[in-house]
Tab-separated table of C-alpha atoms and ligand atoms in Angstrom:
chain	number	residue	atom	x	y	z
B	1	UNK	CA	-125.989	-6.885	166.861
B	2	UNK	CA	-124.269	-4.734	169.487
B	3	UNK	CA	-124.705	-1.240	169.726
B	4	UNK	CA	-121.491	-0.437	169.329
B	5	UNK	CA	-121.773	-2.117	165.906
B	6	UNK	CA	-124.674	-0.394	164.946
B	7	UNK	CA	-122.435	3.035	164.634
B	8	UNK	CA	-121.816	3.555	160.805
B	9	UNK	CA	-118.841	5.160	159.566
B	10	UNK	CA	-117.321	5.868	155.726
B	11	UNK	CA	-114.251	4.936	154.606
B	12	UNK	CA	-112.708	6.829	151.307
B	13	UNK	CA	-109.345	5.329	149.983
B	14	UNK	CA	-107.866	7.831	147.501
B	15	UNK	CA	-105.351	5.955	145.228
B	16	UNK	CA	-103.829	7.269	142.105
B	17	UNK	CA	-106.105	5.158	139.991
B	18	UNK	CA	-109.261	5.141	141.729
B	19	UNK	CA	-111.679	6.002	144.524
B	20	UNK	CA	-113.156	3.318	146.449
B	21	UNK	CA	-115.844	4.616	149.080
B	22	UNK	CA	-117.192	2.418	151.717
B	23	UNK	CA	-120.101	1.827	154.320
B	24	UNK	CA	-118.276	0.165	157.528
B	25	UNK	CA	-119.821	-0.814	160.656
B	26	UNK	CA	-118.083	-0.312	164.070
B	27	UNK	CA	-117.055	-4.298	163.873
B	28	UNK	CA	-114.990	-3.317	160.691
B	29	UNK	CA	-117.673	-5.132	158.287
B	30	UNK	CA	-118.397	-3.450	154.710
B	31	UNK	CA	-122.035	-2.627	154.943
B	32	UNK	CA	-122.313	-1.276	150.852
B	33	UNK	CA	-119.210	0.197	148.536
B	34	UNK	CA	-119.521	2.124	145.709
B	35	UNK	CA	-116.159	2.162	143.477
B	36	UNK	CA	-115.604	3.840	140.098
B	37	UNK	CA	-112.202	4.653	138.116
B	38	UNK	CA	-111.200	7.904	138.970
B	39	UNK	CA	-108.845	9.155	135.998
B	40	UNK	CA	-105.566	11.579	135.949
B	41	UNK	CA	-108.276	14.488	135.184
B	42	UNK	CA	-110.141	13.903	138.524
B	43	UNK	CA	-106.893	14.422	140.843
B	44	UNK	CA	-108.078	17.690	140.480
B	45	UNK	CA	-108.802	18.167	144.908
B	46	UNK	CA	-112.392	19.896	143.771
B	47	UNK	CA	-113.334	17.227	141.343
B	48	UNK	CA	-112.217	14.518	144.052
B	49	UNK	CA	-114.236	16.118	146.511
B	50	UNK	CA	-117.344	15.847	144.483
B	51	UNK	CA	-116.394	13.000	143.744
B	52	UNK	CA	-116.070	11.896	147.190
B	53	UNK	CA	-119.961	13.607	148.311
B	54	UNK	CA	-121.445	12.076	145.308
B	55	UNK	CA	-120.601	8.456	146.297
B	56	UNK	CA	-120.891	9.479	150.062
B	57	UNK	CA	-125.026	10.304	148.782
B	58	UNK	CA	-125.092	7.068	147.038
B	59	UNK	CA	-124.187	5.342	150.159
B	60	UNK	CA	-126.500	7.396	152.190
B	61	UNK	CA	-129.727	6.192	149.415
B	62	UNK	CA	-128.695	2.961	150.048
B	63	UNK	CA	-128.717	2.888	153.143
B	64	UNK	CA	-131.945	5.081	154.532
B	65	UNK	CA	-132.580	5.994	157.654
B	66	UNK	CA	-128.879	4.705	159.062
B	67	UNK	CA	-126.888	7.870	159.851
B	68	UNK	CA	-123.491	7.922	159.115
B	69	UNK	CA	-121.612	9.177	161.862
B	70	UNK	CA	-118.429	9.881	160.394
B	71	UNK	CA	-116.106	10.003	157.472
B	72	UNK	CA	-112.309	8.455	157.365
B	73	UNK	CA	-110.315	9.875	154.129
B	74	UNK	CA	-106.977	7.458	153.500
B	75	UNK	CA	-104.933	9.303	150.710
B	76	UNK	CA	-101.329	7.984	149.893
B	77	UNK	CA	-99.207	10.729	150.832
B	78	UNK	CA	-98.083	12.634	153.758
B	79	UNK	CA	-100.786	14.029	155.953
B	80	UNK	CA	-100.547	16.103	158.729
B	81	UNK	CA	-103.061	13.829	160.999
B	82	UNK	CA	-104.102	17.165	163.242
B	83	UNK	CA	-105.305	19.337	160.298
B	84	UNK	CA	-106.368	16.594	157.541
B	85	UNK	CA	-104.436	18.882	155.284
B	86	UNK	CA	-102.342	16.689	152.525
B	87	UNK	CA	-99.169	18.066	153.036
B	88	UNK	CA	-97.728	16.626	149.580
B	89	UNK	CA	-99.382	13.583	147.671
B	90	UNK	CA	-96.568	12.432	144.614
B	91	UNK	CA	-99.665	9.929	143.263
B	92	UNK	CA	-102.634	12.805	143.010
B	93	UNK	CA	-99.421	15.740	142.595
B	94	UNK	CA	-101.087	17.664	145.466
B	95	UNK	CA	-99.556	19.866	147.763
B	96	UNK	CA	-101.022	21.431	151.057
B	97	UNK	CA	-105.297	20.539	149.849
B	98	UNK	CA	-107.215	20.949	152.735
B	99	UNK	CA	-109.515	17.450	152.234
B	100	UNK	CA	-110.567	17.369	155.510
B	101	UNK	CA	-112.181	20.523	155.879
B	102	UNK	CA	-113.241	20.874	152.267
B	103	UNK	CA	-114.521	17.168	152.756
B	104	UNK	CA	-116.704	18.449	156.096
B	105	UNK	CA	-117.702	21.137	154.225
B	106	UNK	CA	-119.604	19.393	151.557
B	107	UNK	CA	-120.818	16.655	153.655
B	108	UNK	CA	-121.575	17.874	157.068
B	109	UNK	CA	-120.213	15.266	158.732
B	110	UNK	CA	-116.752	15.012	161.329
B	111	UNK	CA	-114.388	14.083	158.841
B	112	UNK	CA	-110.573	12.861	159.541
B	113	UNK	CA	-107.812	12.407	157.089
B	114	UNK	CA	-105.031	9.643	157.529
B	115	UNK	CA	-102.025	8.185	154.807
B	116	UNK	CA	-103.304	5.208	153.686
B	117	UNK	CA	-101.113	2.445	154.866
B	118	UNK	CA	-101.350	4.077	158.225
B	119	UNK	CA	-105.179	3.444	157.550
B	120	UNK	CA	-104.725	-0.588	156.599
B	121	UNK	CA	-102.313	-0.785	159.809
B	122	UNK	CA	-104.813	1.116	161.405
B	123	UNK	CA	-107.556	-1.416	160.127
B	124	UNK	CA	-105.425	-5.082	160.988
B	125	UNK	CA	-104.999	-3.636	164.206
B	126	UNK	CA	-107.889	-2.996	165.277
B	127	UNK	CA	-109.957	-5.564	163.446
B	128	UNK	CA	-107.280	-8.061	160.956
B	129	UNK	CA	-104.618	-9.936	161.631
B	130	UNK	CA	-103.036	-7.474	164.609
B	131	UNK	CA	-105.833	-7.600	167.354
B	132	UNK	CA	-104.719	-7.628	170.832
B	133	UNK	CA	-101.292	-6.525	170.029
B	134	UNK	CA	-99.585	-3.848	170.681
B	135	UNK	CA	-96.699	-3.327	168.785
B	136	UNK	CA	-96.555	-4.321	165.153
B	137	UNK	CA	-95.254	-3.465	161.657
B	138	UNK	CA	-97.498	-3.893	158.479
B	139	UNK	CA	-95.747	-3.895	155.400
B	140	UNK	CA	-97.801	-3.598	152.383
B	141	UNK	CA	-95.802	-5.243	149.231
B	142	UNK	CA	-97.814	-3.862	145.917
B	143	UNK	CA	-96.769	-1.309	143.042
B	144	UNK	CA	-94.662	0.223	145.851
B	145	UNK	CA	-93.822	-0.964	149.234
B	146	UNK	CA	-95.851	0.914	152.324
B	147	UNK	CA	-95.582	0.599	156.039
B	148	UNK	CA	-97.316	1.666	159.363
B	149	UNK	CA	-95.868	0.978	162.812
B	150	UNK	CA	-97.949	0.846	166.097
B	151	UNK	CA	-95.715	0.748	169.405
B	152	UNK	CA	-96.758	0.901	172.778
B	153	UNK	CA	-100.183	0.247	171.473
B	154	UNK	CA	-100.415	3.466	169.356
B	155	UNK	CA	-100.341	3.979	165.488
B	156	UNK	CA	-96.687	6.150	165.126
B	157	UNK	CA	-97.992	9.132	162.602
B	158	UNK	CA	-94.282	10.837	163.459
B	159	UNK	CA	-93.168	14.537	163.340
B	160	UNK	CA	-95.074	15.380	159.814
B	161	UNK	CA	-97.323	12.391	159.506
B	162	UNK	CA	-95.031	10.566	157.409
B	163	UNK	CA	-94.066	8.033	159.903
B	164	UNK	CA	-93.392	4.333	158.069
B	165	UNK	CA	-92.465	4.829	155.041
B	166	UNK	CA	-90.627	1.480	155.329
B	167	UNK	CA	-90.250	0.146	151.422
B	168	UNK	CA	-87.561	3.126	151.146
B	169	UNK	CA	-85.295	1.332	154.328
B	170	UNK	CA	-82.368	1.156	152.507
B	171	UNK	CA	-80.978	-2.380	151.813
B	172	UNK	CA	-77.823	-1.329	150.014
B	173	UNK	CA	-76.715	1.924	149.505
B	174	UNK	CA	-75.174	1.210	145.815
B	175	UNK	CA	-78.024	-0.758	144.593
B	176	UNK	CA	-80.540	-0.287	142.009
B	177	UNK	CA	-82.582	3.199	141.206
B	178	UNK	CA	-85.503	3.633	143.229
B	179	UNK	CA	-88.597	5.897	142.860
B	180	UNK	CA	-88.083	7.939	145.318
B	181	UNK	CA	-84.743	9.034	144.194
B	182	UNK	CA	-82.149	7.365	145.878
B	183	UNK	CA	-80.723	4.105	145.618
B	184	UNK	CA	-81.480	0.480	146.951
B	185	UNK	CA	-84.577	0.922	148.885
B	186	UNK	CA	-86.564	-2.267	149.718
B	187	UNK	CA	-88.981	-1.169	147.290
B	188	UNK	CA	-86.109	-1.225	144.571
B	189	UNK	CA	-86.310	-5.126	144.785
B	190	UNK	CA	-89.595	-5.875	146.422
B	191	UNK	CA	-92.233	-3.357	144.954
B	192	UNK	CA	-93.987	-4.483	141.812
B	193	UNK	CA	-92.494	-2.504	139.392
B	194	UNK	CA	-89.228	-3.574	140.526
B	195	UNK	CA	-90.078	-6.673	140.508
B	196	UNK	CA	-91.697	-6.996	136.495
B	197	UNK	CA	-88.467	-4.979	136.203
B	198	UNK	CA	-85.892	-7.503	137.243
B	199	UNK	CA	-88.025	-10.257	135.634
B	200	UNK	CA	-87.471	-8.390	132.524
B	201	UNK	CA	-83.681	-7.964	132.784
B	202	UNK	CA	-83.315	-11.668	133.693
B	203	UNK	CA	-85.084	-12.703	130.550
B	204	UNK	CA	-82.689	-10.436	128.196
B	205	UNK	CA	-79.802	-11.504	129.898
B	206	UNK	CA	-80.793	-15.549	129.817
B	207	UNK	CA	-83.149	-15.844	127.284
B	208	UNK	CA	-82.782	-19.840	127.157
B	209	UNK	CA	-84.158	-20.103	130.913
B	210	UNK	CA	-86.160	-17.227	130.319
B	211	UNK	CA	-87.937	-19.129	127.496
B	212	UNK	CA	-90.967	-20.411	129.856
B	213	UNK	CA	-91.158	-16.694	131.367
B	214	UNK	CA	-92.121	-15.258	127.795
B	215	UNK	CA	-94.283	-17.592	127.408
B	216	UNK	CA	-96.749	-16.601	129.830
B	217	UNK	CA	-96.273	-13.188	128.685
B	218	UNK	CA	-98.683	-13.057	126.014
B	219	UNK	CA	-96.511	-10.143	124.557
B	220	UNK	CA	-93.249	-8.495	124.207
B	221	UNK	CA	-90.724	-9.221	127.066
B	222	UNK	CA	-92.023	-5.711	128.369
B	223	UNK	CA	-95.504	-7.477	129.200
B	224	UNK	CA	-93.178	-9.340	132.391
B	225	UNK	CA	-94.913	-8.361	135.321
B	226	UNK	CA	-95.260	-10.057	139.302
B	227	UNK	CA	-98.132	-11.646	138.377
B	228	UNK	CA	-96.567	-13.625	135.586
B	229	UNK	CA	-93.718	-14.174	137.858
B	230	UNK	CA	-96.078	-15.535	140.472
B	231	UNK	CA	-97.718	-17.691	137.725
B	232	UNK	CA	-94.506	-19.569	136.306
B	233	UNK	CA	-92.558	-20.017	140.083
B	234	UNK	CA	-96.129	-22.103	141.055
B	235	UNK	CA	-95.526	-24.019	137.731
B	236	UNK	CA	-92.219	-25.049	138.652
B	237	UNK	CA	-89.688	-22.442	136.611
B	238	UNK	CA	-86.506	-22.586	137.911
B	239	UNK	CA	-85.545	-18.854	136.983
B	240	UNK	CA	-88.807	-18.024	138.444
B	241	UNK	CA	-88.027	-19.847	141.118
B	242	UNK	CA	-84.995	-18.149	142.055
B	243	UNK	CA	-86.321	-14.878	141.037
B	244	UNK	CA	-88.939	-15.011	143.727
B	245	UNK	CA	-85.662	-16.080	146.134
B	246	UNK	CA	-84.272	-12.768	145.503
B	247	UNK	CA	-87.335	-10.770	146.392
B	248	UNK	CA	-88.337	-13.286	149.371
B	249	UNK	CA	-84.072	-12.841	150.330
B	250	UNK	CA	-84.867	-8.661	150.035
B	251	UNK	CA	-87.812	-8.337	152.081
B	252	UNK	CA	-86.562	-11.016	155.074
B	253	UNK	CA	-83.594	-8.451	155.004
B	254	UNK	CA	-85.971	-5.094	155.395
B	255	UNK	CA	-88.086	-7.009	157.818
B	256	UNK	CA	-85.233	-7.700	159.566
B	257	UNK	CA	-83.990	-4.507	160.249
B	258	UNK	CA	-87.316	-2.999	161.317
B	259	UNK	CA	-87.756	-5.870	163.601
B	260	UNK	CA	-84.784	-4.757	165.497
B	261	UNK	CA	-85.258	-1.806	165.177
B	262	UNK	CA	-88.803	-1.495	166.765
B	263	UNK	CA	-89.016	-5.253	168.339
B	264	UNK	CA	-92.744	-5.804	166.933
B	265	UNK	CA	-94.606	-8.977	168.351
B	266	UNK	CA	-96.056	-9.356	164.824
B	267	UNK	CA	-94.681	-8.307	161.379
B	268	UNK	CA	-98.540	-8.275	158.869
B	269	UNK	CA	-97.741	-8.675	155.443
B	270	UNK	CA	-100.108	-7.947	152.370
B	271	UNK	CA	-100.542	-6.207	149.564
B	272	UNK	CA	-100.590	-7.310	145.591
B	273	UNK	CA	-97.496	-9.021	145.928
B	274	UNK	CA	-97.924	-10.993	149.005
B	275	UNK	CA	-101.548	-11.922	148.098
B	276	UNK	CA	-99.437	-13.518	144.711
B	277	UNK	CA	-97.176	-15.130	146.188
B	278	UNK	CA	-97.719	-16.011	149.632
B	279	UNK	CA	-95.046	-17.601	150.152
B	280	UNK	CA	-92.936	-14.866	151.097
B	281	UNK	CA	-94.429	-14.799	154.109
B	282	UNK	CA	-92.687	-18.273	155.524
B	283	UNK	CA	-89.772	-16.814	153.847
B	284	UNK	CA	-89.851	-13.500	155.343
B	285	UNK	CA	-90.425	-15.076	159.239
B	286	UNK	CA	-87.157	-17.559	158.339
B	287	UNK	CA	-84.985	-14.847	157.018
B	288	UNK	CA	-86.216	-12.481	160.137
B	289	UNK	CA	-85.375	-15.752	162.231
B	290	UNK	CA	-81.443	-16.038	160.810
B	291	UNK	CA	-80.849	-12.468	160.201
B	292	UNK	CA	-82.204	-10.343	163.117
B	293	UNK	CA	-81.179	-9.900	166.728
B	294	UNK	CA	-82.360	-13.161	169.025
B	295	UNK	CA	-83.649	-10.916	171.341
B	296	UNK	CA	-86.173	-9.633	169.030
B	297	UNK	CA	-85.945	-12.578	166.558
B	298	UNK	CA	-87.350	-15.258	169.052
B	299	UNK	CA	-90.508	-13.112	169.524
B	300	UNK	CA	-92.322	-11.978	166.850
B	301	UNK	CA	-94.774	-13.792	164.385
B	302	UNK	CA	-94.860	-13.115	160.426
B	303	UNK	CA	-98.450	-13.541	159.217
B	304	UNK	CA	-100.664	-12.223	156.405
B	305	UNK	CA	-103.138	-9.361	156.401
B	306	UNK	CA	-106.946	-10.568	157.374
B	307	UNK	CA	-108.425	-7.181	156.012
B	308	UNK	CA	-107.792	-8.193	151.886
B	309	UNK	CA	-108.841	-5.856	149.159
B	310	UNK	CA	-111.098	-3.377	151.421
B	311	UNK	CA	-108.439	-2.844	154.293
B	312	UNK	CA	-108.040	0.784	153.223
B	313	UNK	CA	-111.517	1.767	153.436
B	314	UNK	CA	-112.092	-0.472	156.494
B	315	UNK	CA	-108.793	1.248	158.611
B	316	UNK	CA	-109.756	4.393	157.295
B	317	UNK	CA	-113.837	4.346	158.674
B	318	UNK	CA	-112.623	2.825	161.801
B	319	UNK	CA	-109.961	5.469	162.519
B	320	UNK	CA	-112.787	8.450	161.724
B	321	UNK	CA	-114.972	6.189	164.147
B	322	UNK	CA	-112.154	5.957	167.046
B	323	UNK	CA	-111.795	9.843	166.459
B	324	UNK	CA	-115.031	10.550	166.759
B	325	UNK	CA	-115.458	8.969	169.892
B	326	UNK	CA	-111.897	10.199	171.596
B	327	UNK	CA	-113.780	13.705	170.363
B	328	UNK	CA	-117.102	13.410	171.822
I	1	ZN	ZN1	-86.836	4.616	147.827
């Protein structure tokens, strides 16, 4: 073991459905976790925080006599990366909670806040799938669609922290309804519940070809998710099949346009959707090949994320680690 490895940080990932917690070591390794469900009554910011110090304490019993020597807080949202202050979180319905200070508060220990696909680009940068590079995209395909952008060989936070938000790059301005408001954002064809979505509107409109859809459904037609969509295209389902077309044919077209936009060496992929149905990532890198500018087209690599279910916690400790150190 290194030194350098020996440093311990913790990595928090505050989703809208639970709180993982991590132990990571300065190689990006998950030393312990501790992970409960964290309900709609705990997005209350004081009942996260002790929340957050309670696992934080669990990690530290488990762990005696290892110091940790910092704590990274990923929350999906816009953060102002200066202050740690969570400038507006639509999951947790925050606005303006100082985590990072209330977070070194209870702990006693440097603390830095980041948004948390910023923290997973952060994490395959530094230790996944984007080592050595210095200017990539990660696009993270699950309920929603998230993004982080480093160029120049620096993570792009942007004006108010809320650079990357690239599942709302719009694909067609009269397509269909998207979360965040507008209309035909990537994340109106690509994110899960888009996705479950269209499976379900395919099935009402062609119920005959449909027919093997349902059956995986074990329930009403509302039951269609990604998953089962995933399940019947590897068995062979020609709606599926085509279904999976469309999103593959939706996300080659974002990836496209960020990849001339910002001329990344290497488009990362993951997320719920990818980790389904991997596939999209050969798809993706052909449709980038046909659709965007030679210049940039020739050049860059689609792959899939390294990092896998613990990249949030991972980016996140590593990022409090790099801090720390750029502070000392
Ligand atoms: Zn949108």
């Amino acid at each position: 073991m290194t030194g350098a490895s020996q440093q311990l940080t913790v990595g928090v990932d505050i989703g809208g459905s639970k709180i993982e917690v991590a132990l990571v070591d300065a190689d990006g390794r998950v030393v312990a976790t501790s992970r409960r469900p964290s309900g709609g009554m705990e997005s209350d910011p004081d009942q996260v925080v002790a929340e957050v110090a309670a696992r934080v304490a669990e990690l530290r019993s488990d762990a005696p006599g290892e110091g940790i020597a910092a704590l990274g807080i990923a929350v999906a949202g816009q953060i102002d990366p200066e202050t740690g202050v969570v400038r507006y979180s639509p999951n947790l319905q925050w606005r303006d909670v100082p985590l990072r200070r209330e977070l070194e508060r209870a702990l006693e220990i440097p603390a830095w806040a980041i948004n948390d696909v910023q923290a997973v680009t952060w994490g395959e940068w530094r230790r996944g799938a984007g080592r050595g590079v210095s200017d990539l995209i990660c696009l993270f395909v699950g309920t929603g669609v998230g993004g982080g952008i480093v160029a120049g060989g620096r993570l792009v936070t942007g004006a108010s922290g809320s650079a990357g938000e690239l599942g709302h790059t719009v694909l067609d301005p009269q397509g269909p309804l998207c979360h965040c408001g507008t209309t035909g954002c990537l994340e109106a064809y690509a994110g899960g519940w888009a996705i479950a979505q269209r499976v379900q509107r395919a099935v009402a409109e062609q119920p005959e070809a449909g027919r093997g859809l349902l059956a995986l459904a074990h329930g009403g037609p509302e039951t269609l998710s990604a998953a089962i969509l995933a399940k019947a295209a590897h068995g062979s389902d020609l709606l599926a099949r085509r279904l999976v077309d469309e999103v593959g044919t939706a996300l080659g077209a974002g990836v496209a346009s960020m990849v001339n936009a910002l001329n990344p060496q290497l488009v990362i992929l993951g997320g719920g959707v990818i980790e389904g149905l991997p596939e999209l990532v050969v798809r993706v890198e052909e449709t980038v090949r046909k659709r965007a500018l030679p210049v940039s087209a020739d050049t860059v690599r689609v792959v899939k994320s390294e990092l896998g279910p613990h990249a949030g916690v991972v980016g996140a400790a590593l990022w409090a680690g790099e801090r720390l150190a750029a502070a000392g």
